[in-house]
Coordinates of C-alpha atoms in Angstrom, one line a residue:
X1 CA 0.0 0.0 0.0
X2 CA 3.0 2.2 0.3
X3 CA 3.9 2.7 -3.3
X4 CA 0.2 4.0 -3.6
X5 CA 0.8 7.5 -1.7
X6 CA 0.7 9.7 -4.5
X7 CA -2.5 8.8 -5.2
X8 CA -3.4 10.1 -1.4
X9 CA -2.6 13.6 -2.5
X10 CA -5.8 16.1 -2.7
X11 CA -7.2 17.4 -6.2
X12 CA -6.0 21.0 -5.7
X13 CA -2.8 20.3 -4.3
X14 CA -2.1 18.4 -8.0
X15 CA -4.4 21.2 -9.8
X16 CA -1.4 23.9 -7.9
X17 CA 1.8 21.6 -8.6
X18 CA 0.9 21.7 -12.7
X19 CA -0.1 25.6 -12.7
X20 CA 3.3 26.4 -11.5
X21 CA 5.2 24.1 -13.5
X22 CA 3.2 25.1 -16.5
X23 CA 4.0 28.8 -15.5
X24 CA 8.0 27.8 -15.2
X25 CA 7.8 26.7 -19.0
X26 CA 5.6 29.9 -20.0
X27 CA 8.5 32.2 -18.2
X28 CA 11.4 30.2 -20.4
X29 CA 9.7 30.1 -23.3
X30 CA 8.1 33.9 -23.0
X31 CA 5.0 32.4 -25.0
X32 CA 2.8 31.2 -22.6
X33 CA 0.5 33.0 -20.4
X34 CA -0.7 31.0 -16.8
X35 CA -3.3 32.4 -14.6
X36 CA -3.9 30.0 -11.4
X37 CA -7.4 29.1 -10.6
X38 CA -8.9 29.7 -7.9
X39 CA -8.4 26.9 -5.6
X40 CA -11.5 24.8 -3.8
X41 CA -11.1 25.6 -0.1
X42 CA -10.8 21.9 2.1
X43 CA -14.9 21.9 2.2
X44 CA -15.1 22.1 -1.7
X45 CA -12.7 19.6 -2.2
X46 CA -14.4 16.7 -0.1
X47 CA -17.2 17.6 -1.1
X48 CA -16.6 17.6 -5.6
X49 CA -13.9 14.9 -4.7
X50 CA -14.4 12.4 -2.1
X51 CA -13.1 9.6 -3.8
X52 CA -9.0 11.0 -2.8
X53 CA -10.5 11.4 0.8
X54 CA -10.6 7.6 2.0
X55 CA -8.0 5.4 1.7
X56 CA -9.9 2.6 0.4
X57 CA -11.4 4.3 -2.3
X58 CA -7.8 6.2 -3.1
X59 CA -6.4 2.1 -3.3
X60 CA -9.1 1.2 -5.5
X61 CA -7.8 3.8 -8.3
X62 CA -5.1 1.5 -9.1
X63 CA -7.3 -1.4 -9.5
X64 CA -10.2 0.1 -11.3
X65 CA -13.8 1.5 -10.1
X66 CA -15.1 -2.4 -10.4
X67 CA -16.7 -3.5 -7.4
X68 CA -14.9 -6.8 -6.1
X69 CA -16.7 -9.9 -4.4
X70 CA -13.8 -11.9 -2.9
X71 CA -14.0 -15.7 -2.4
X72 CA -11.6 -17.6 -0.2
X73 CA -11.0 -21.8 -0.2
X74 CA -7.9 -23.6 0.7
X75 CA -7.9 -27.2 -0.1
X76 CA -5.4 -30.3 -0.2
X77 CA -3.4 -31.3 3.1
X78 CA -3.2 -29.4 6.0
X79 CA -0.4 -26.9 6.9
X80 CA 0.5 -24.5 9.2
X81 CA -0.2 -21.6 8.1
X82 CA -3.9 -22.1 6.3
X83 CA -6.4 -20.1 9.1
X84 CA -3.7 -17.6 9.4
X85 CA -3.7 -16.9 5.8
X86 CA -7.7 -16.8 5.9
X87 CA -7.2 -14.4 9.4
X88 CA -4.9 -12.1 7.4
X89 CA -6.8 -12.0 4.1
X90 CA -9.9 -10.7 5.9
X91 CA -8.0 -8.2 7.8
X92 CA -5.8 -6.8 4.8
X93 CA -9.4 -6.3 2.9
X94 CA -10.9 -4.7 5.7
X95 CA -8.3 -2.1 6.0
X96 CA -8.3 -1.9 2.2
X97 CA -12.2 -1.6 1.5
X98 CA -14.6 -2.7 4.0
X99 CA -17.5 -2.9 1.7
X100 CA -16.0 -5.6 -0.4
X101 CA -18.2 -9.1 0.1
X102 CA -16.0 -11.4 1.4
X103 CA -16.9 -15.0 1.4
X104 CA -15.5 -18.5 2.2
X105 CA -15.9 -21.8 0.7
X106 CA -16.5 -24.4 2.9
X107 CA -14.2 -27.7 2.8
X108 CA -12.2 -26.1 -0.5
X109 CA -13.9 -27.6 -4.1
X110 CA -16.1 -29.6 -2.0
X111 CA -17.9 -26.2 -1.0
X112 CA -17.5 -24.7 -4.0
X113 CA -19.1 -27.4 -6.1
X114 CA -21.8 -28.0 -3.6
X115 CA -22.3 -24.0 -3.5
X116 CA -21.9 -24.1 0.3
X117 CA -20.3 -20.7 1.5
X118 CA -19.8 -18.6 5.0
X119 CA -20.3 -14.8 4.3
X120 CA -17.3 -12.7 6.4
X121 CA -20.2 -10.6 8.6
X122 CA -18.7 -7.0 10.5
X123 CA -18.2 -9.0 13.6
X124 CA -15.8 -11.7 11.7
X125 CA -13.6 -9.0 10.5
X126 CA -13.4 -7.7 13.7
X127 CA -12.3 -10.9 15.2
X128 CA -9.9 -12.4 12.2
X129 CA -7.1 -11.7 14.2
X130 CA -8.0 -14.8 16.0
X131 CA -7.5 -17.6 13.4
X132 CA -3.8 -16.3 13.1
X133 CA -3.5 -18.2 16.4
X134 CA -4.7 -21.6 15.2
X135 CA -3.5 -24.5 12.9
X136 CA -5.7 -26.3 11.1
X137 CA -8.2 -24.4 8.5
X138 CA -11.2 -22.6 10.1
X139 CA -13.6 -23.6 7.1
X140 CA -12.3 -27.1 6.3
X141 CA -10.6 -28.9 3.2
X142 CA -10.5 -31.1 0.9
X143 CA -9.3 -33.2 -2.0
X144 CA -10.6 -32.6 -4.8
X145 CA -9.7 -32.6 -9.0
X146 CA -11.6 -31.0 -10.7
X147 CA -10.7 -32.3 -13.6
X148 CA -11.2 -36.1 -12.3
X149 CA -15.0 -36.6 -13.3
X150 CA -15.5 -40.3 -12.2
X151 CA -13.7 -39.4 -8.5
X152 CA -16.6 -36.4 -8.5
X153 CA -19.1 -38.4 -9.6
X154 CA -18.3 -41.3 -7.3
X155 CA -18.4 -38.9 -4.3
X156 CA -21.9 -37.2 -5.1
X157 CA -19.6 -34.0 -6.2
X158 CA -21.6 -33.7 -9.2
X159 CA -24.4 -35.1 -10.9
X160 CA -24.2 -37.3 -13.8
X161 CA -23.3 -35.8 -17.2
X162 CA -22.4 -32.6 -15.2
X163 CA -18.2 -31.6 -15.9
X164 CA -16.7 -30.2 -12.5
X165 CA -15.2 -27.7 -13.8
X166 CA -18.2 -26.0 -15.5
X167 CA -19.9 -26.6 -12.1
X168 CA -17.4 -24.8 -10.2
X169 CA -17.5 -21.9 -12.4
X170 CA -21.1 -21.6 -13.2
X171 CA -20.9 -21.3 -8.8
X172 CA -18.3 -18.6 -8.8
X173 CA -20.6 -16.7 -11.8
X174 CA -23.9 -17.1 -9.4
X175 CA -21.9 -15.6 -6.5
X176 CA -20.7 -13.0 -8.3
X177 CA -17.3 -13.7 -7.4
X178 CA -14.4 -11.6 -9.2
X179 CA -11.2 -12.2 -7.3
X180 CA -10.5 -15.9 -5.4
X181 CA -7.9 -16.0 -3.4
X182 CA -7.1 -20.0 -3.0
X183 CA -4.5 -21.3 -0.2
X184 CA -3.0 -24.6 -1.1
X185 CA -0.2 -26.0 -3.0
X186 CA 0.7 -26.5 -6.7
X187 CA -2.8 -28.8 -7.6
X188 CA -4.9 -26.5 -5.9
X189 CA -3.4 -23.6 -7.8
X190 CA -3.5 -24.1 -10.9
X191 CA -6.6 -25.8 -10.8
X192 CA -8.1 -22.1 -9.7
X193 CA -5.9 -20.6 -12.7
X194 CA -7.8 -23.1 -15.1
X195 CA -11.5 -21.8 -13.7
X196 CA -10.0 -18.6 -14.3
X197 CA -8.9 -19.3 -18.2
X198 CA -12.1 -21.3 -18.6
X199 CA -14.4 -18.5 -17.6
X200 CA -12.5 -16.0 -20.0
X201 CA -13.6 -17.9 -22.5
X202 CA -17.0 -17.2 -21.8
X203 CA -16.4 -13.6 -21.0
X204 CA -16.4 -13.3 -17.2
X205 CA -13.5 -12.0 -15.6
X206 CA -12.0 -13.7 -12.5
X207 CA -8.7 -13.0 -10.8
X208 CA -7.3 -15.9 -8.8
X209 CA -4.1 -15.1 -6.6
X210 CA -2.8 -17.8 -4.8
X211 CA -1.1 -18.9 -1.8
X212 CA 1.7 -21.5 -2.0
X213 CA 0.7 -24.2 1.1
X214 CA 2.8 -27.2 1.4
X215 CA 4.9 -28.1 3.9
X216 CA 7.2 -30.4 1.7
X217 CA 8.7 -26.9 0.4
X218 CA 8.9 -28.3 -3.1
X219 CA 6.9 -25.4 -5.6
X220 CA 8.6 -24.1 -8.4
X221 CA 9.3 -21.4 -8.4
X222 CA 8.4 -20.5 -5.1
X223 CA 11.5 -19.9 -2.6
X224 CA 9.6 -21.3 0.6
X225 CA 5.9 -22.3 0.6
X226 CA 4.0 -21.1 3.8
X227 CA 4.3 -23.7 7.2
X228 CA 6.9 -24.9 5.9
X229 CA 9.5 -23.7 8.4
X230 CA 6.9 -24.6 11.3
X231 CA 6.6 -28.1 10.4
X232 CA 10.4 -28.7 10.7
X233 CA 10.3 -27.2 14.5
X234 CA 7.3 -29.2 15.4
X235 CA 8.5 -32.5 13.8
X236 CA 11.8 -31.6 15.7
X237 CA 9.9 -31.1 18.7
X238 CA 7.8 -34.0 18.1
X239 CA 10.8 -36.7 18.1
X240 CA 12.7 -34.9 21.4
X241 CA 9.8 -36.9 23.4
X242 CA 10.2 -40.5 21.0
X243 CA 13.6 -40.1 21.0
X244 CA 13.5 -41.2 24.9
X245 CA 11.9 -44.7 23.8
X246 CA 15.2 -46.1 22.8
X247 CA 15.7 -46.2 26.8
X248 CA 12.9 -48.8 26.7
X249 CA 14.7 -51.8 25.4
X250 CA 17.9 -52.9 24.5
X251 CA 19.5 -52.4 20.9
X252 CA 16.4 -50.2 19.6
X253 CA 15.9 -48.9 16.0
X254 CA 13.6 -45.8 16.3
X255 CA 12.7 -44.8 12.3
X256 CA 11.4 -40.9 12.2
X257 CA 9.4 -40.7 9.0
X258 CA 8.7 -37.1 8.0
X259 CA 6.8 -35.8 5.3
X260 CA 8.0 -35.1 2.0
X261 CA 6.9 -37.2 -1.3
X262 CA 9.1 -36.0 -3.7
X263 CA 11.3 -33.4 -1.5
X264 CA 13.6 -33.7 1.3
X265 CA 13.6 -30.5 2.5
X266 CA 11.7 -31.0 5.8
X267 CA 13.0 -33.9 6.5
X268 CA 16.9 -32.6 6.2
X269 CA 15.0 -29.2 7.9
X270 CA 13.7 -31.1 10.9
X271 CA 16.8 -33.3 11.6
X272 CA 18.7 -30.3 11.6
X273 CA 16.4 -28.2 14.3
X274 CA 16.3 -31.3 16.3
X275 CA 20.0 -31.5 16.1
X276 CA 21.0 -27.8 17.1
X277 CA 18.1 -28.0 19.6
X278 CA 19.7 -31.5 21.1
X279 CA 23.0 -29.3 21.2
X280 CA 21.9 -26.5 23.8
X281 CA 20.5 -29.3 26.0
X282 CA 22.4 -30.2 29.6
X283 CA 24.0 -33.7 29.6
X284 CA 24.9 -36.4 32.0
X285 CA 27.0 -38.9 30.5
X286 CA 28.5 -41.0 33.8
X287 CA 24.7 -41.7 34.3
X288 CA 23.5 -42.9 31.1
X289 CA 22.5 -39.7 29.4
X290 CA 24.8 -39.0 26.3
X291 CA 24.4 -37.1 23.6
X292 CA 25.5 -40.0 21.3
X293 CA 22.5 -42.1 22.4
X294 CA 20.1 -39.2 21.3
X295 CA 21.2 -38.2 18.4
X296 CA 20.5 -38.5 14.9
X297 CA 21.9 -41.4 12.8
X298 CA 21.2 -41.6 9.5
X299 CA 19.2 -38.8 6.8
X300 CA 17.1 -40.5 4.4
X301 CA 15.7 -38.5 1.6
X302 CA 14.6 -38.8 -2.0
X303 CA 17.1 -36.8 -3.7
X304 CA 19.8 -39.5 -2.3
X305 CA 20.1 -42.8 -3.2
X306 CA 20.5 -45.2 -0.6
X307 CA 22.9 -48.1 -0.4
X308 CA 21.0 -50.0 2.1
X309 CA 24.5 -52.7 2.3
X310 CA 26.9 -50.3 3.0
X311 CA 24.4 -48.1 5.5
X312 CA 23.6 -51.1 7.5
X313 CA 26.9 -52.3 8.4
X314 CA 27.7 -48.6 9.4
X315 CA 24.4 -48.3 11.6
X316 CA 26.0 -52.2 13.0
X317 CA 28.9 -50.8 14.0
X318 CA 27.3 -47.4 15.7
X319 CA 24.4 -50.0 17.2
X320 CA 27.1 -52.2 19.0
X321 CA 29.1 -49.0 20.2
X322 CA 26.1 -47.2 21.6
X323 CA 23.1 -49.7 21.6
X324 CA 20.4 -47.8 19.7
X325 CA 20.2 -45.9 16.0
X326 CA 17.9 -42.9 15.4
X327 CA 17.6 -42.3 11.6
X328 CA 15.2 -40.2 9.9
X329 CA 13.6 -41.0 6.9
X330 CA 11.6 -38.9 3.8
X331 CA 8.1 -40.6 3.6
X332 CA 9.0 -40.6 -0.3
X333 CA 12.7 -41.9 0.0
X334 CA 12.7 -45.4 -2.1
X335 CA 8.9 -45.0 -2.8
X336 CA 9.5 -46.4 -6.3
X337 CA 11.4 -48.7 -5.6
X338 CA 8.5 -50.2 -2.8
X339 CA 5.6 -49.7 -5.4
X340 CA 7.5 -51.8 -7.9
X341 CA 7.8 -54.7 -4.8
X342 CA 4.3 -54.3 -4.2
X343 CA 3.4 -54.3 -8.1
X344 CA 5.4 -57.7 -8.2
X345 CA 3.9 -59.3 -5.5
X346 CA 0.2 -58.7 -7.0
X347 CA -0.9 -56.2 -4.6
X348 CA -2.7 -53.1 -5.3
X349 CA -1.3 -49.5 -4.5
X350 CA -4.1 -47.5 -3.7
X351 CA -3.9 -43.5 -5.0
X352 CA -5.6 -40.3 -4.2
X353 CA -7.8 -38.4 -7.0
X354 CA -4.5 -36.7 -8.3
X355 CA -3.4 -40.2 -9.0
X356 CA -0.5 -40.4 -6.1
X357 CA 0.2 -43.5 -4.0
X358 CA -1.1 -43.1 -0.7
X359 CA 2.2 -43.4 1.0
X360 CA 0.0 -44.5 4.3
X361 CA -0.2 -47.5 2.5
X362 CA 3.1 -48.1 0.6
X363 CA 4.4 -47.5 3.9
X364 CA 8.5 -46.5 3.7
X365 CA 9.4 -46.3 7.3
X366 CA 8.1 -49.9 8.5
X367 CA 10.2 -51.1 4.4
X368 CA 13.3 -49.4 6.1
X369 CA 12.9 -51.0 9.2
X370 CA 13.1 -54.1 8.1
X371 CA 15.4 -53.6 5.9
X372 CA 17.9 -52.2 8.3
X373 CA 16.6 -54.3 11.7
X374 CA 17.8 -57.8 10.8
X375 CA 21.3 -56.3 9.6
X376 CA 22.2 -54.1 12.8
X377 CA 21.0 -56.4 14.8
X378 CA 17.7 -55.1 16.5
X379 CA 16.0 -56.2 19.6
X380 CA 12.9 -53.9 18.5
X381 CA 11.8 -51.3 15.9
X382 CA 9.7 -48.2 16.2
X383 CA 7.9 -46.6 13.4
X384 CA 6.9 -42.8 14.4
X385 CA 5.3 -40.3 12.2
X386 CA 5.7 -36.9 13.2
X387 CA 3.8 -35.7 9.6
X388 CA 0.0 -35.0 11.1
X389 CA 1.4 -33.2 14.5
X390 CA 4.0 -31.1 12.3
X391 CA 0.9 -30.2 9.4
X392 CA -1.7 -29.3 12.3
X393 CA 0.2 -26.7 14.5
X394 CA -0.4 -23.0 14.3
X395 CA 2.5 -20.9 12.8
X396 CA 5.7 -19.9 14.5
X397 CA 7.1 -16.5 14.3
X398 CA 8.9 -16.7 11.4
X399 CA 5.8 -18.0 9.6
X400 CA 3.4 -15.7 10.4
X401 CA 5.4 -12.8 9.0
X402 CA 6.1 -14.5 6.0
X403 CA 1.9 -15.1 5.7
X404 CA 1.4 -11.7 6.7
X405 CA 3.4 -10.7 4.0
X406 CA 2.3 -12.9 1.2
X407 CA -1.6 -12.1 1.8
X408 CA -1.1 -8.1 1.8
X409 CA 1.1 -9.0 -1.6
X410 CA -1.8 -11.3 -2.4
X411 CA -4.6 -8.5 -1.3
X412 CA -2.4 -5.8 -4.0
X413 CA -2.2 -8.5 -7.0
X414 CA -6.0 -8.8 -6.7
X415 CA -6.7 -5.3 -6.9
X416 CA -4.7 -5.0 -9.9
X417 CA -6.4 -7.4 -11.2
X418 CA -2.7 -9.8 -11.7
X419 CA -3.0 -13.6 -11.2
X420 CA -0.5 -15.6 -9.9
X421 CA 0.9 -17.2 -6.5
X422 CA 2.3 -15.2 -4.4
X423 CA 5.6 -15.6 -2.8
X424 CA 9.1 -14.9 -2.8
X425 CA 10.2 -15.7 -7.0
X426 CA 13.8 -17.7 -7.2
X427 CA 14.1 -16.1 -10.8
X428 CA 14.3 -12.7 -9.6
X429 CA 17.0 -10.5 -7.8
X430 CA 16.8 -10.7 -4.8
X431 CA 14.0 -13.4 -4.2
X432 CA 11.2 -10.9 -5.2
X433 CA 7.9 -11.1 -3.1
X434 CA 5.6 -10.7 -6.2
X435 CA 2.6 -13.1 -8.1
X436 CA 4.1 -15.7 -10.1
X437 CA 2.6 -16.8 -12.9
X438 CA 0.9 -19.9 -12.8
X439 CA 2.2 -21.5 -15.7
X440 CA 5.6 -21.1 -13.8
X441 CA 3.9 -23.1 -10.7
X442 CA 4.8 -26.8 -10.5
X443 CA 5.4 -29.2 -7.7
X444 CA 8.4 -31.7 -6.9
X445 CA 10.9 -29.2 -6.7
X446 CA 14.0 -30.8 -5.7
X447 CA 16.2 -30.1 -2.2
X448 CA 19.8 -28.9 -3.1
X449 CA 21.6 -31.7 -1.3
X450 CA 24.4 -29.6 -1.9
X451 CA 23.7 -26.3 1.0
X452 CA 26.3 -26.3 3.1
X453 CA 24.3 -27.1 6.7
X454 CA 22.9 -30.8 4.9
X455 CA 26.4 -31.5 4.2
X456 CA 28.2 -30.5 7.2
X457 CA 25.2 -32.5 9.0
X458 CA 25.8 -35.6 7.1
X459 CA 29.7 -35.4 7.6
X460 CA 29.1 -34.8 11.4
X461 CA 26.9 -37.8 12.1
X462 CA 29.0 -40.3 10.2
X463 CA 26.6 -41.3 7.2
X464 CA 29.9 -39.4 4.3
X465 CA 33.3 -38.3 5.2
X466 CA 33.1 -36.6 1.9
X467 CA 31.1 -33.4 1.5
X468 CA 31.2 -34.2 -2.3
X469 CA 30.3 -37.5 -2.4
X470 CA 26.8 -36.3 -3.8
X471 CA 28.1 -34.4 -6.4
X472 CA 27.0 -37.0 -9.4
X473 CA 23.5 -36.9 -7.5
X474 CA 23.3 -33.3 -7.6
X475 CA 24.4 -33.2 -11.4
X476 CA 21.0 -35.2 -12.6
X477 CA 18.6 -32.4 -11.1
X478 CA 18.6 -28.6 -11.4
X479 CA 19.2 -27.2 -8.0
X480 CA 18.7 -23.5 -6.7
X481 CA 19.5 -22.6 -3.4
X482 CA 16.9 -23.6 -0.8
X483 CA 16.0 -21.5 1.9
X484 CA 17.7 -21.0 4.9
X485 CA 16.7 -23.0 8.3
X486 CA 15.8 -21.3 11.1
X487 CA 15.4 -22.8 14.8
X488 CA 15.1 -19.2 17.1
X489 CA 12.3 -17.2 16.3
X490 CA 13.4 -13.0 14.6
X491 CA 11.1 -11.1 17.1
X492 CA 8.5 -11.8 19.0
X493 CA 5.4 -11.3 16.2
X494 CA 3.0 -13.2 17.9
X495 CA 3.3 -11.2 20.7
X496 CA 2.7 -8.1 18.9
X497 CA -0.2 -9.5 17.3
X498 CA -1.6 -10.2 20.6
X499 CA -1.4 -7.1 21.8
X500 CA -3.0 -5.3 19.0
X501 CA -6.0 -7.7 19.0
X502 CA -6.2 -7.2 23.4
X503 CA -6.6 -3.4 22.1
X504 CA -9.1 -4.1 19.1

């Protein structure tokens, strides 16, 4: 809203600044003759101009006279960050206009196809600031292709004969929706963007502005999606209680599986707050307490391949020395190679309506703990999932400025009328906070295995001596820096949003 200022300034201030510079060129040129009108006292201007008077209307000058209905869904898994985004949308509209409508889909394309809506009433803008607070999404999602007929049939979605995409916008046309903000990841996106091109074509103008949501951080070309950096604290702060089960018997494996299909981001991310977390901690070694015993063992993640041989007899000789292992595992590391197991053996890999395997049931941690238990030598193995507690949290610090920042972004790009999701562009100087294009957006974006805190990690708990060792790895995909892990929080934001909403 900054940049739009010098819109802010009143009609006869402007009508003054171009009398005397026309007057300046009339003096050089000895041509021109100026005589300044006489100027509308403060009464007359608000009253012939009180469209520069209110901020709201001043903002809307850049975006046209068109009056907007905004419509908000997020949809897909959950992540931290979704009712924040929602709690930040209203509250960026309401300070920007508050007559615009403001609606919410309920349970993402679900509500949408089903025309089932909450309207934002006075009293809900009032109180947005709450939802910043929570995890989870205030007015529910789901999954849902649009373009998948018989998976929207089968689920009573749509009617027979009906496409889903002609449903959903003939829904946003009826609700006289013009902007729609949705909050999820790369499917969700440019599923909006293709409601957007498909109602062109029929002459009805929709702006869809996106937020990226996923807390595998892996959207092109989207520098870090939103919860992503919570996720890794909470999965971190999930496994600092399982961690104390290897205490419980003799020779345990403990396998951390952490979300991630194609990515390894949080699951390097979270082994890495956990680590510098375990660091600051107080030990007692001469009575059993030792760092050794609690840390991290082995880093499992898709962009590595994984010699289970050579691993195993490592993991042996670090089981026999301490007597437990800790590794941490990608739910999507050596997916493939367990479908094609599966496949073989005649059983069926079940798949969401997107057409993924439901990794519940292709199961990686319990396929590396067996693979690893018999050759180390295990008493007893524990599987623990950290993905659902990470996903559900409400935002950290760090988070919620980045939301805050990426819905008053998204907020501007609507009112311009520019499409796009929002966040901070890796083909721009300087990471540029802006709306990238939608035919830019795609999912499975790659870690870098190559940043310098994954491979000093890896050297440090034993599992390379190298720090080039996955050089050849690195060559076969195109990497770009990822962003930078944070464990401590850079001010205390929730606190200030506190106590601007104990003064509201």
């Amino acid at each position: 809203h900054k940049s739009l200022r010098l819109f802010t300034m009143p009609m006869w201030k402007m009508m003054l600044v171009a009398a005397v510079m026309c007057a300046f060129a009339g003096t050089a040129s000895g041509t021109l003759t100026v005589s300044v009108p006489t100027l509308p006292s403060i009464a007359s201007d608000q009253k012939h101009f009180p469209q520069l008077l209110d901020r709201h209307e001043t903002l809307r000058m850049r975006g046209g006279e068109k009056k907007h209905k905004v419509a908000i869904l997020t949809a897909g898994g959950l992540a931290p960050c979704l009712s924040s985004a929602i709690g930040f949308l209203i509250e960026e509209y309401t300070l920007y206009d508050p007559s615009i409508e403001i609606i919410c889909y309920v349970d993402g394309y679900k509500g949408l196809l089903k025309g089932q809506h909450i309207k934002v009433s006075k009293e809900d803008r009032k109180m947005a600031g709450i939802l910043t607070r929570h995890g989870g999404s205030a007015i529910g999602n789901s999954r849902v292709k649009l373009t998948n007929v018989a998976d929207c049939l089968k689920r009573g979605l749509v009617k027979e004969g009906e496409e889903p995409q002609k449903v959903a916008a003939d829904q946003l046309v009826k609700d006289g929706v013009t902007v729609l903000h949705t909050i999820g990841g790369d499917d969700t996106n440019t599923a909006a963007a293709d409601l957007a091109k498909f109602l062109k074509t029929n002459d009805y103008d929709l702006t869809v502005v996106g937020l990226p949501k996923t807390i595998d951080n892996d959207v092109y070309p989207i520098r870090l999606s939103l919860g992503a950096w919570t996720a890794a604290q909470q999965g971190a702060r999930f496994y600092a209680n399982v961690v104390n089960e290897h205490s419980a018997n003799p020779r345990m494996l403990i396998v951390h599986e952490v979300m991630g299909r194609h990515c390894g981001w949080l699951t390097a991310a979270t082994a890495k707050c956990y680590r510098d977390e375990l660091k600051a901690q107080n030990m007692l070694p001469s009575l059993g307490l030792r760092q050794d015993r609690l840390d991290v063992h082995g880093v499992y993640i898709p962009e590595l391949s994984i010699d289970i041989e050579s691993e195993a007899k490592r993991l042996k000789a670090k089981m026999d020395e301490i007597g437990n292992i800790n590794i941490f595992i990608s739910e999507g590391a050596g997916v493939d190679d367990i479908i094609k197991q599966m496949e073989a053996e005649g059983k069926e890999v079940p798949r969401d309506a997107f057409g993924h395997p439901k990794l519940d049931a292709v199961n990686p941690g319990k396929y590396f703990a067996d693979q690893f238990a018999k050759s180390i030598g295990a008493e007893k193995t524990m599987v623990q999932k950290s993905g659902y507690f990470a996903r559900s949290a409400h935002p950290n610090d760090q988070d919620l400025a980045l939301i805050k920042d990426c819905a008053l972004k998204a907020v501007e790009s609507a009112m311009l009328g520019v499409g796009g999701v929002v966040g901070h562009d890796e083909d721009t100087h300087n990471f540029e906070l802006r709306a990238c294009e939608f035919e830019r957006i795609a999912g499975g974006k790659p870690f870098n295995v190559q940043e310098g805190w994954f491979k000093a990690m890896l050297v440090d708990i034993g599992q390379t001596k190298d720090p080039h060792q996955h050089q050849q790895e690195v060559q076969k995909r195109h990497y770009k820096p990822n962003a930078p892990v944070r464990t401590s929080s850079q001010g205390n934001i929730r606190k200030r949003l506190e106590e601007q909403f104990a003064k509201a």
